[in-house]
Coordinates of C-alpha atoms in Angstrom, one line a residue:
Chain A
M1 CA -154.5 134.1 -55.2
N2 CA -158.3 135.0 -55.2
D3 CA -158.6 136.9 -52.0
L4 CA -158.5 140.3 -53.8
D5 CA -161.5 142.6 -54.9
A6 CA -161.2 144.0 -58.6
E7 CA -160.0 147.0 -57.1
N8 CA -157.2 145.8 -55.2
R9 CA -156.3 143.0 -57.7
L10 CA -155.4 145.8 -60.2
R11 CA -153.5 147.7 -57.5
F12 CA -151.6 144.4 -57.1
E13 CA -151.1 144.2 -60.4
Q14 CA -149.5 147.7 -60.6
L15 CA -147.6 147.7 -57.4
V16 CA -146.1 144.5 -57.1
L17 CA -146.4 142.4 -60.1
P18 CA -143.8 144.8 -62.0
H19 CA -141.2 143.3 -59.4
I20 CA -141.9 139.7 -60.4
D21 CA -138.2 139.6 -61.6
A22 CA -136.6 140.9 -58.8
A23 CA -138.6 138.5 -56.3
F24 CA -137.5 135.3 -58.9
N25 CA -133.9 136.4 -58.8
L26 CA -133.6 136.8 -55.2
A27 CA -135.1 133.2 -54.6
R28 CA -132.8 131.8 -57.2
W29 CA -129.8 132.9 -55.4
L30 CA -131.3 132.1 -52.3
L31 CA -131.9 128.6 -53.2
R32 CA -129.5 128.2 -56.0
S33 CA -131.7 126.6 -57.8
R34 CA -134.2 127.9 -60.7
E35 CA -137.0 125.2 -59.7
D36 CA -137.3 125.5 -55.9
A37 CA -136.9 129.5 -57.1
E38 CA -140.0 129.3 -59.1
D39 CA -142.2 127.0 -56.1
A40 CA -140.6 129.7 -53.5
S41 CA -141.6 132.9 -55.3
Q42 CA -145.1 131.6 -56.2
E43 CA -145.7 130.5 -52.8
A44 CA -144.6 134.2 -52.0
F45 CA -146.8 135.9 -54.1
L46 CA -149.8 133.9 -52.7
R47 CA -148.8 135.3 -49.6
A48 CA -148.0 138.4 -50.9
C49 CA -152.2 138.6 -52.0
R50 CA -153.6 137.4 -49.4
F51 CA -151.7 139.9 -47.2
F52 CA -152.2 142.8 -49.8
H53 CA -154.8 144.5 -47.7
G54 CA -152.0 145.4 -44.9
F55 CA -149.8 146.9 -47.3
H56 CA -150.2 150.6 -47.3
G57 CA -148.3 152.2 -50.0
G58 CA -144.5 152.6 -49.6
D59 CA -142.0 150.6 -51.3
A60 CA -143.7 147.6 -53.1
R61 CA -140.7 146.3 -54.0
A62 CA -139.4 145.7 -50.6
W63 CA -142.4 144.8 -49.4
L64 CA -142.6 141.7 -51.7
L65 CA -139.0 140.8 -51.3
Q66 CA -139.2 140.5 -47.6
I67 CA -142.3 138.1 -48.0
V68 CA -139.9 136.1 -50.7
R69 CA -137.1 136.2 -48.3
N70 CA -138.8 134.7 -45.5
T71 CA -140.6 132.1 -47.6
C72 CA -137.2 130.9 -49.1
Y73 CA -135.8 130.8 -45.6
S74 CA -139.0 128.5 -44.3
W75 CA -138.5 126.7 -47.2
L76 CA -134.7 125.9 -47.0
E77 CA -135.6 125.3 -42.9
K78 CA -137.5 122.8 -44.0
N79 CA -135.5 121.2 -47.0
R80 CA -132.0 122.0 -46.3
P81 CA -131.5 123.0 -42.9
R82 CA -128.2 122.4 -42.7
E83 CA -127.4 125.6 -45.3
L84 CA -128.5 127.6 -42.4
V85 CA -126.3 126.7 -40.0
V86 CA -123.2 126.2 -42.1
E87 CA -120.1 128.6 -41.8
F88 CA -118.1 129.9 -44.7
D89 CA -116.7 126.4 -46.1
E90 CA -114.5 126.3 -49.2
E91 CA -114.0 122.7 -49.1
L92 CA -118.1 122.1 -48.8
H93 CA -119.2 124.9 -51.1
L94 CA -117.0 125.3 -53.8
Q95 CA -118.0 121.7 -55.1
P96 CA -120.1 122.7 -58.2
V97 CA -123.7 121.8 -57.9
A98 CA -123.8 119.9 -61.6
T99 CA -126.9 120.7 -63.2
P100 CA -127.7 120.1 -66.8
E101 CA -128.1 123.6 -66.6
S102 CA -125.0 124.7 -65.4
I103 CA -123.2 122.2 -67.6
A104 CA -124.9 124.0 -70.5
I105 CA -123.2 127.3 -69.9
A106 CA -120.6 127.8 -72.0
D107 CA -119.2 131.1 -70.5
E108 CA -116.4 129.7 -67.8
G109 CA -116.2 133.2 -66.3
R110 CA -119.8 133.6 -65.7
E111 CA -120.2 129.9 -64.5
H112 CA -117.0 130.8 -62.1
L113 CA -118.8 133.7 -60.6
N114 CA -121.9 131.7 -60.2
R115 CA -120.0 129.1 -58.1
A116 CA -118.3 131.8 -55.6
L117 CA -121.5 133.7 -55.1
E118 CA -123.4 130.2 -54.4
S119 CA -120.3 129.6 -52.1
V120 CA -121.4 132.5 -49.8
P121 CA -123.4 131.5 -47.1
P122 CA -127.0 132.8 -47.3
R123 CA -127.3 135.4 -45.1
F124 CA -124.6 137.0 -46.5
R125 CA -125.4 135.9 -50.1
E126 CA -128.5 137.9 -49.6
V127 CA -127.1 141.1 -49.1
L128 CA -124.8 140.3 -51.9
V129 CA -127.7 140.0 -54.5
L130 CA -129.9 142.6 -53.4
R131 CA -127.0 145.2 -53.0
E132 CA -125.0 144.2 -56.2
L133 CA -127.7 142.8 -58.5
E134 CA -130.9 144.6 -57.2
G135 CA -129.5 148.0 -56.5
C136 CA -130.6 148.4 -53.3
S137 CA -130.2 151.1 -50.7
Y138 CA -129.3 150.1 -47.3
K139 CA -132.2 151.5 -46.0
E140 CA -134.3 149.1 -48.4
I141 CA -131.8 145.9 -47.4
A142 CA -132.5 146.7 -43.4
A143 CA -136.5 146.5 -44.6
I144 CA -135.9 143.3 -46.3
T145 CA -133.6 141.5 -44.3
S146 CA -134.6 142.8 -40.9
I147 CA -131.0 143.7 -40.0
P148 CA -130.8 146.8 -38.1
I149 CA -129.3 149.5 -40.4
G150 CA -126.1 149.9 -39.1
T151 CA -125.3 146.5 -39.7
V152 CA -125.9 146.6 -43.2
M153 CA -122.6 148.0 -43.9
S154 CA -120.4 145.2 -41.6
S155 CA -122.7 142.5 -43.4
L156 CA -121.7 144.0 -46.8
S157 CA -117.9 144.2 -46.3
R158 CA -118.1 140.7 -45.1
A159 CA -120.2 139.0 -47.8
R160 CA -117.9 141.1 -50.6
R161 CA -114.4 139.4 -48.8
Q162 CA -116.3 136.2 -48.5
L163 CA -117.1 136.5 -52.5
H164 CA -113.6 137.9 -53.5
S165 CA -111.9 135.3 -51.6
A166 CA -114.2 132.1 -53.0
L167 CA -113.4 133.8 -56.4
A168 CA -109.7 133.9 -55.8
N169 CA -109.7 130.2 -54.5
S170 CA -111.4 129.0 -57.3
S171 CA -109.3 130.3 -59.7
Q172 CA -106.2 129.2 -58.2
K173 CA -107.6 125.5 -58.4
E174 CA -108.6 126.0 -62.0
A175 CA -104.8 126.9 -62.6
V176 CA -103.9 124.0 -60.7
R177 CA -106.0 121.6 -63.0
E178 CA -104.8 123.2 -66.1
V179 CA -101.2 122.6 -65.1
Chain B
M1 CA -102.0 145.9 -39.9
R2 CA -105.5 145.9 -41.5
C3 CA -107.1 149.5 -41.6
D4 CA -110.3 149.5 -39.8
F5 CA -112.0 151.7 -42.3
A6 CA -111.6 148.9 -45.0
D7 CA -114.0 146.5 -43.3
S8 CA -116.9 149.1 -43.0
I9 CA -116.5 153.0 -44.0
L10 CA -115.0 152.4 -47.1
H11 CA -118.3 150.1 -48.4
G12 CA -120.6 153.3 -47.2
Y13 CA -118.2 155.6 -49.0
F14 CA -118.4 153.0 -52.2
D15 CA -122.0 152.4 -52.1
G16 CA -122.8 156.3 -52.0
E17 CA -124.5 155.6 -48.7
L18 CA -122.3 158.2 -46.2
S19 CA -123.3 161.9 -45.5
D20 CA -121.6 164.6 -47.5
A21 CA -119.6 165.3 -44.7
G22 CA -119.0 161.6 -44.0
A23 CA -117.9 161.2 -47.3
A24 CA -115.7 163.9 -47.1
E25 CA -114.1 162.9 -43.9
F26 CA -113.6 159.5 -45.7
E27 CA -111.6 161.1 -48.4
R28 CA -109.6 163.1 -46.2
H29 CA -108.2 159.7 -44.9
L30 CA -108.2 157.9 -48.4
Q31 CA -105.5 160.6 -49.2
H32 CA -102.8 158.8 -46.8
C33 CA -104.1 155.0 -46.7
V34 CA -102.8 153.3 -49.4
Q35 CA -104.5 149.9 -48.0
C36 CA -108.2 151.9 -48.5
A37 CA -107.3 153.0 -51.8
V38 CA -106.3 150.0 -53.0
E39 CA -109.6 148.2 -51.7
L40 CA -111.5 150.8 -53.3
V41 CA -110.2 149.5 -56.9
D42 CA -110.6 145.9 -55.6
L43 CA -114.8 146.8 -54.7
D44 CA -114.9 148.5 -58.0
L45 CA -113.5 145.4 -59.9
L46 CA -115.6 142.9 -57.9
S47 CA -118.7 145.1 -58.4
G48 CA -117.7 145.5 -62.3
R49 CA -117.5 141.6 -62.9
L50 CA -120.8 140.9 -61.3
Q51 CA -122.4 143.6 -63.6
V52 CA -120.7 142.7 -66.4
A53 CA -121.3 138.8 -65.8
Q54 CA -125.1 139.4 -66.0
I55 CA -125.7 137.1 -63.7
Y56 CA -129.4 138.5 -62.7
E57 CA -132.1 135.6 -63.3
V58 CA -135.3 137.0 -64.8
A59 CA -138.6 135.0 -64.2
P60 CA -139.0 132.3 -66.9
A61 CA -142.4 133.5 -69.3
P62 CA -144.3 130.6 -68.0
F63 CA -143.7 131.3 -64.4
R64 CA -145.0 134.6 -65.1
K65 CA -148.1 133.7 -66.8
K66 CA -148.8 131.2 -64.2
I67 CA -148.4 134.6 -61.7
R68 CA -150.8 136.3 -63.3
A69 CA -153.3 133.5 -64.2
N70 CA -153.5 132.4 -60.4
L71 CA -154.5 136.7 -60.0
R72 CA -157.9 136.1 -62.1
P73 CA -161.3 135.4 -59.9
A74 CA -162.2 131.8 -59.5
A75 CA -165.5 131.2 -61.3
P76 CA -168.3 131.2 -58.0
T77 CA -169.2 127.7 -57.1
P78 CA -172.6 127.0 -58.5
A79 CA -175.6 125.9 -56.1
P80 CA -176.7 122.6 -56.2
A81 CA -179.1 122.8 -59.1
S82 CA -181.9 121.2 -61.1
P83 CA -181.3 119.5 -64.1
L84 CA -182.7 121.9 -66.3
S85 CA -180.8 124.8 -64.8
R86 CA -177.5 122.7 -65.0
R87 CA -178.3 123.0 -69.1
W88 CA -178.6 126.2 -68.6
L89 CA -175.7 126.7 -66.8
A90 CA -173.2 124.9 -68.7
A91 CA -174.3 126.6 -72.0
A92 CA -173.5 130.1 -70.0
A93 CA -170.1 128.7 -68.9
L94 CA -169.4 127.3 -72.5
L95 CA -170.5 131.3 -73.8
L96 CA -168.2 132.4 -70.2
V97 CA -165.0 130.3 -72.0
A98 CA -165.7 131.4 -75.4
F99 CA -165.4 135.1 -73.9
V100 CA -162.5 134.5 -71.9
V101 CA -160.6 132.6 -75.1
W102 CA -161.6 135.6 -77.3
R103 CA -161.5 138.8 -75.5
V104 CA -159.7 138.5 -71.9
I105 CA -156.7 136.2 -72.7
P106 CA -155.3 137.9 -75.7
R107 CA -155.6 141.1 -73.9
F108 CA -154.0 139.5 -70.9
H109 CA -151.0 138.2 -73.0
G110 CA -150.6 141.1 -75.0
E111 CA -150.7 143.4 -71.9
E112 CA -147.7 141.3 -70.3
D113 CA -145.7 141.1 -73.9
Y114 CA -145.9 144.9 -73.9
Q115 CA -144.9 145.3 -70.0
V116 CA -142.0 143.3 -70.9
R117 CA -141.0 144.4 -74.0
F118 CA -141.2 148.1 -73.1
A119 CA -139.2 147.6 -69.8
S120 CA -136.4 145.3 -72.1
G121 CA -136.3 148.2 -74.4
I122 CA -136.1 150.9 -72.0
V123 CA -133.4 149.6 -69.8
D124 CA -131.6 148.0 -72.9
A125 CA -131.4 152.3 -73.8
H126 CA -130.3 153.1 -70.6
L127 CA -127.6 150.8 -70.8
R128 CA -126.4 151.8 -74.3
S129 CA -126.0 155.3 -73.0
L130 CA -123.8 154.6 -70.3
L131 CA -121.1 153.4 -72.9
P132 CA -118.2 156.0 -72.9
G133 CA -119.1 158.9 -75.1
Q134 CA -123.3 158.0 -75.5
I135 CA -124.6 159.9 -72.7
T136 CA -125.4 163.4 -73.9
N137 CA -124.9 165.0 -77.7
V138 CA -125.8 168.2 -76.1
S139 CA -123.6 168.7 -72.4
S140 CA -125.5 171.7 -70.4
N141 CA -127.0 172.3 -67.1
N142 CA -129.0 175.0 -68.7
P143 CA -132.5 174.0 -69.5
Q144 CA -132.5 176.8 -72.0
T145 CA -129.9 175.5 -74.0
V146 CA -130.7 172.1 -74.1
R147 CA -134.3 172.8 -74.7
A148 CA -133.1 174.9 -78.1
W149 CA -130.8 172.2 -78.7
F150 CA -134.0 169.7 -79.0
E151 CA -135.9 172.2 -81.5
G152 CA -135.4 170.9 -84.9
K153 CA -134.1 167.7 -83.6
V154 CA -137.3 166.4 -82.7
K155 CA -141.1 167.2 -83.7
F156 CA -142.7 167.5 -80.5
A157 CA -141.8 170.2 -77.4
F158 CA -141.5 169.4 -73.7
P159 CA -140.7 170.7 -70.3
V160 CA -136.8 170.9 -69.5
G161 CA -136.0 171.9 -65.8
D162 CA -133.0 171.4 -63.9
F163 CA -133.9 170.5 -60.4
A164 CA -130.1 170.7 -58.6
D165 CA -131.3 172.4 -55.9
Y166 CA -133.2 169.1 -55.1
G167 CA -130.4 166.6 -55.9
F168 CA -131.1 166.3 -59.6
S169 CA -128.8 168.4 -61.9
L170 CA -129.3 168.3 -65.5
R171 CA -126.2 166.9 -67.1
G172 CA -127.8 167.4 -70.9
G173 CA -129.5 165.8 -73.6
R174 CA -129.8 163.8 -76.7
V175 CA -131.8 161.8 -79.1
D176 CA -132.3 158.6 -79.1
V177 CA -134.0 155.3 -80.5
V178 CA -136.1 153.1 -78.0
Q179 CA -137.9 150.3 -79.7
G180 CA -137.7 151.7 -83.4
R181 CA -139.2 155.4 -82.0
T182 CA -137.2 158.1 -81.9
V183 CA -137.3 159.6 -78.3
A184 CA -136.0 162.8 -76.4
A185 CA -133.4 161.5 -73.6
L186 CA -132.7 163.6 -70.6
V187 CA -130.1 163.0 -68.6
Y188 CA -129.7 164.2 -64.5
A189 CA -127.1 163.4 -62.2
N190 CA -128.0 161.9 -58.6
R191 CA -125.2 161.6 -56.3
E192 CA -123.2 158.7 -58.4
H193 CA -126.3 157.7 -60.3
L194 CA -126.8 158.9 -64.0
L195 CA -130.8 159.4 -64.9
N196 CA -132.4 159.0 -68.1
V197 CA -136.0 160.7 -68.7
F198 CA -137.1 159.1 -72.0
V199 CA -139.6 161.5 -73.4
W200 CA -141.9 160.8 -76.7
P201 CA -145.5 161.9 -77.8
T202 CA -148.5 159.6 -77.2
G203 CA -151.9 159.9 -78.2
E204 CA -153.1 158.1 -75.1
Q205 CA -154.8 160.0 -72.1
D206 CA -152.7 160.9 -69.0
A207 CA -152.1 158.3 -66.6
S208 CA -150.7 158.2 -62.9
P209 CA -146.9 156.8 -62.4
R210 CA -146.5 152.7 -63.0
E211 CA -143.1 151.3 -61.9
G212 CA -140.8 148.5 -62.5
S213 CA -137.4 147.3 -62.0
R214 CA -135.3 145.0 -64.5
Q215 CA -131.9 143.5 -64.1
G216 CA -131.4 145.8 -60.9
Y217 CA -132.5 148.8 -62.9
Q218 CA -135.8 150.9 -61.4
W219 CA -137.8 152.8 -64.1
I220 CA -140.8 154.8 -63.5
D221 CA -143.5 155.4 -66.4
W222 CA -146.0 158.4 -67.1
R223 CA -148.3 160.3 -69.0
K224 CA -149.3 164.0 -69.0
G225 CA -150.5 166.0 -72.1
N226 CA -150.1 164.0 -74.8
T227 CA -146.4 163.3 -73.6
E228 CA -145.1 159.8 -72.2
F229 CA -142.2 160.2 -70.2
C230 CA -140.3 157.2 -68.7
A231 CA -137.2 157.7 -66.1
V232 CA -134.9 154.7 -65.8
S233 CA -131.6 154.7 -63.1
D234 CA -129.9 152.1 -61.1
A235 CA -131.0 154.7 -58.5
R236 CA -133.4 153.9 -55.5
A237 CA -137.2 153.8 -56.6
S238 CA -137.9 156.7 -53.7
D239 CA -135.6 159.1 -56.1
L240 CA -137.4 158.3 -59.1
Q241 CA -140.3 158.7 -57.7
Q242 CA -139.1 162.5 -56.5
L243 CA -137.6 162.8 -59.9
Q244 CA -140.9 162.4 -61.3
R245 CA -142.9 164.7 -58.9
L246 CA -140.3 167.6 -60.1
F247 CA -141.2 166.9 -63.4
M248 CA -144.9 167.0 -62.6
K249 CA -144.7 170.4 -60.7

């Protein structure tokens, strides 16, 4: 990450570094794993540094998140290509990824929501994360995901419906288990 | 039959992304479409659930350190050297390491910790203010009323403006405590977003805006004339930048 001269390094620290949480959060939700998110966002920061001279002001968060997103997708293509082709499939996706971390989370409601969100396919999961967690405008979402701005609304609508049905579905299953 | 709007315009309306005319038109539709009215409540519930669950994942501290450390310039690779100058180089390297340990590292971590603490303090204060009944102690869109209210409550003076013409209407103000410091908070509304502008005196020199985001909230901080300002909201970063420029006028 040492391609920057002193002046650009300072600019990078002021403009790009404050968005480290946004970068990590998007990667975590796209890759469904904290460890993989660390690797991918580190790679994204490397790239951001290398191409920083090509960034001429504007929305630094959107610029960084675009790089994070592209890095995550190429990571998925390399390591878990199946995730990119499957459509929303409740049976496949609702199986919890059991990690010590997920077991340790005591809060059932939150765990529920985690699993439901992770079951939404990545192309829709990302618009949900950008809108609901990151608070991005439609214009920013379009810039980050390279989908036309006119499509953001319908993508969000589909994504929300999928999350809604995933939530309804999993609470139904819980109820069955309790009986 | 499912209403076509429920899968399209409804979301734009909910997200505050429609033009004024578009929103007004949709509101007329809402008056006689029960399905959209129900969906709107569902959307709000879903969105609320995501907020309350706090599933936003912040970057772990070791990871932040790693990214910052990578930014530091690498030491230049030494040219092949004679045995004598190599010894000198070793001594110089030792000195350099000592200097870095002594001066640079503490400052680096200090600055990073400050940034993290600052952002979390500001965002916490913003979230606290959104609890019912907490947002204002004085509710007025009249800058003079708000300014007069602050006199005697805080020991510093600062400009109060209403920027309703630019989309930021003054709602009022309150006295708040952020990280043990008494601050004035001015409250503005921009479309469906509430913005807090925290104001407190500082001994530091003027500084151009620094920005960041945390848990989906944007903040922008600047210093002018011994006063520090920090605006925070879930509005767009560009909206906060506009408000900052209005303040500086």
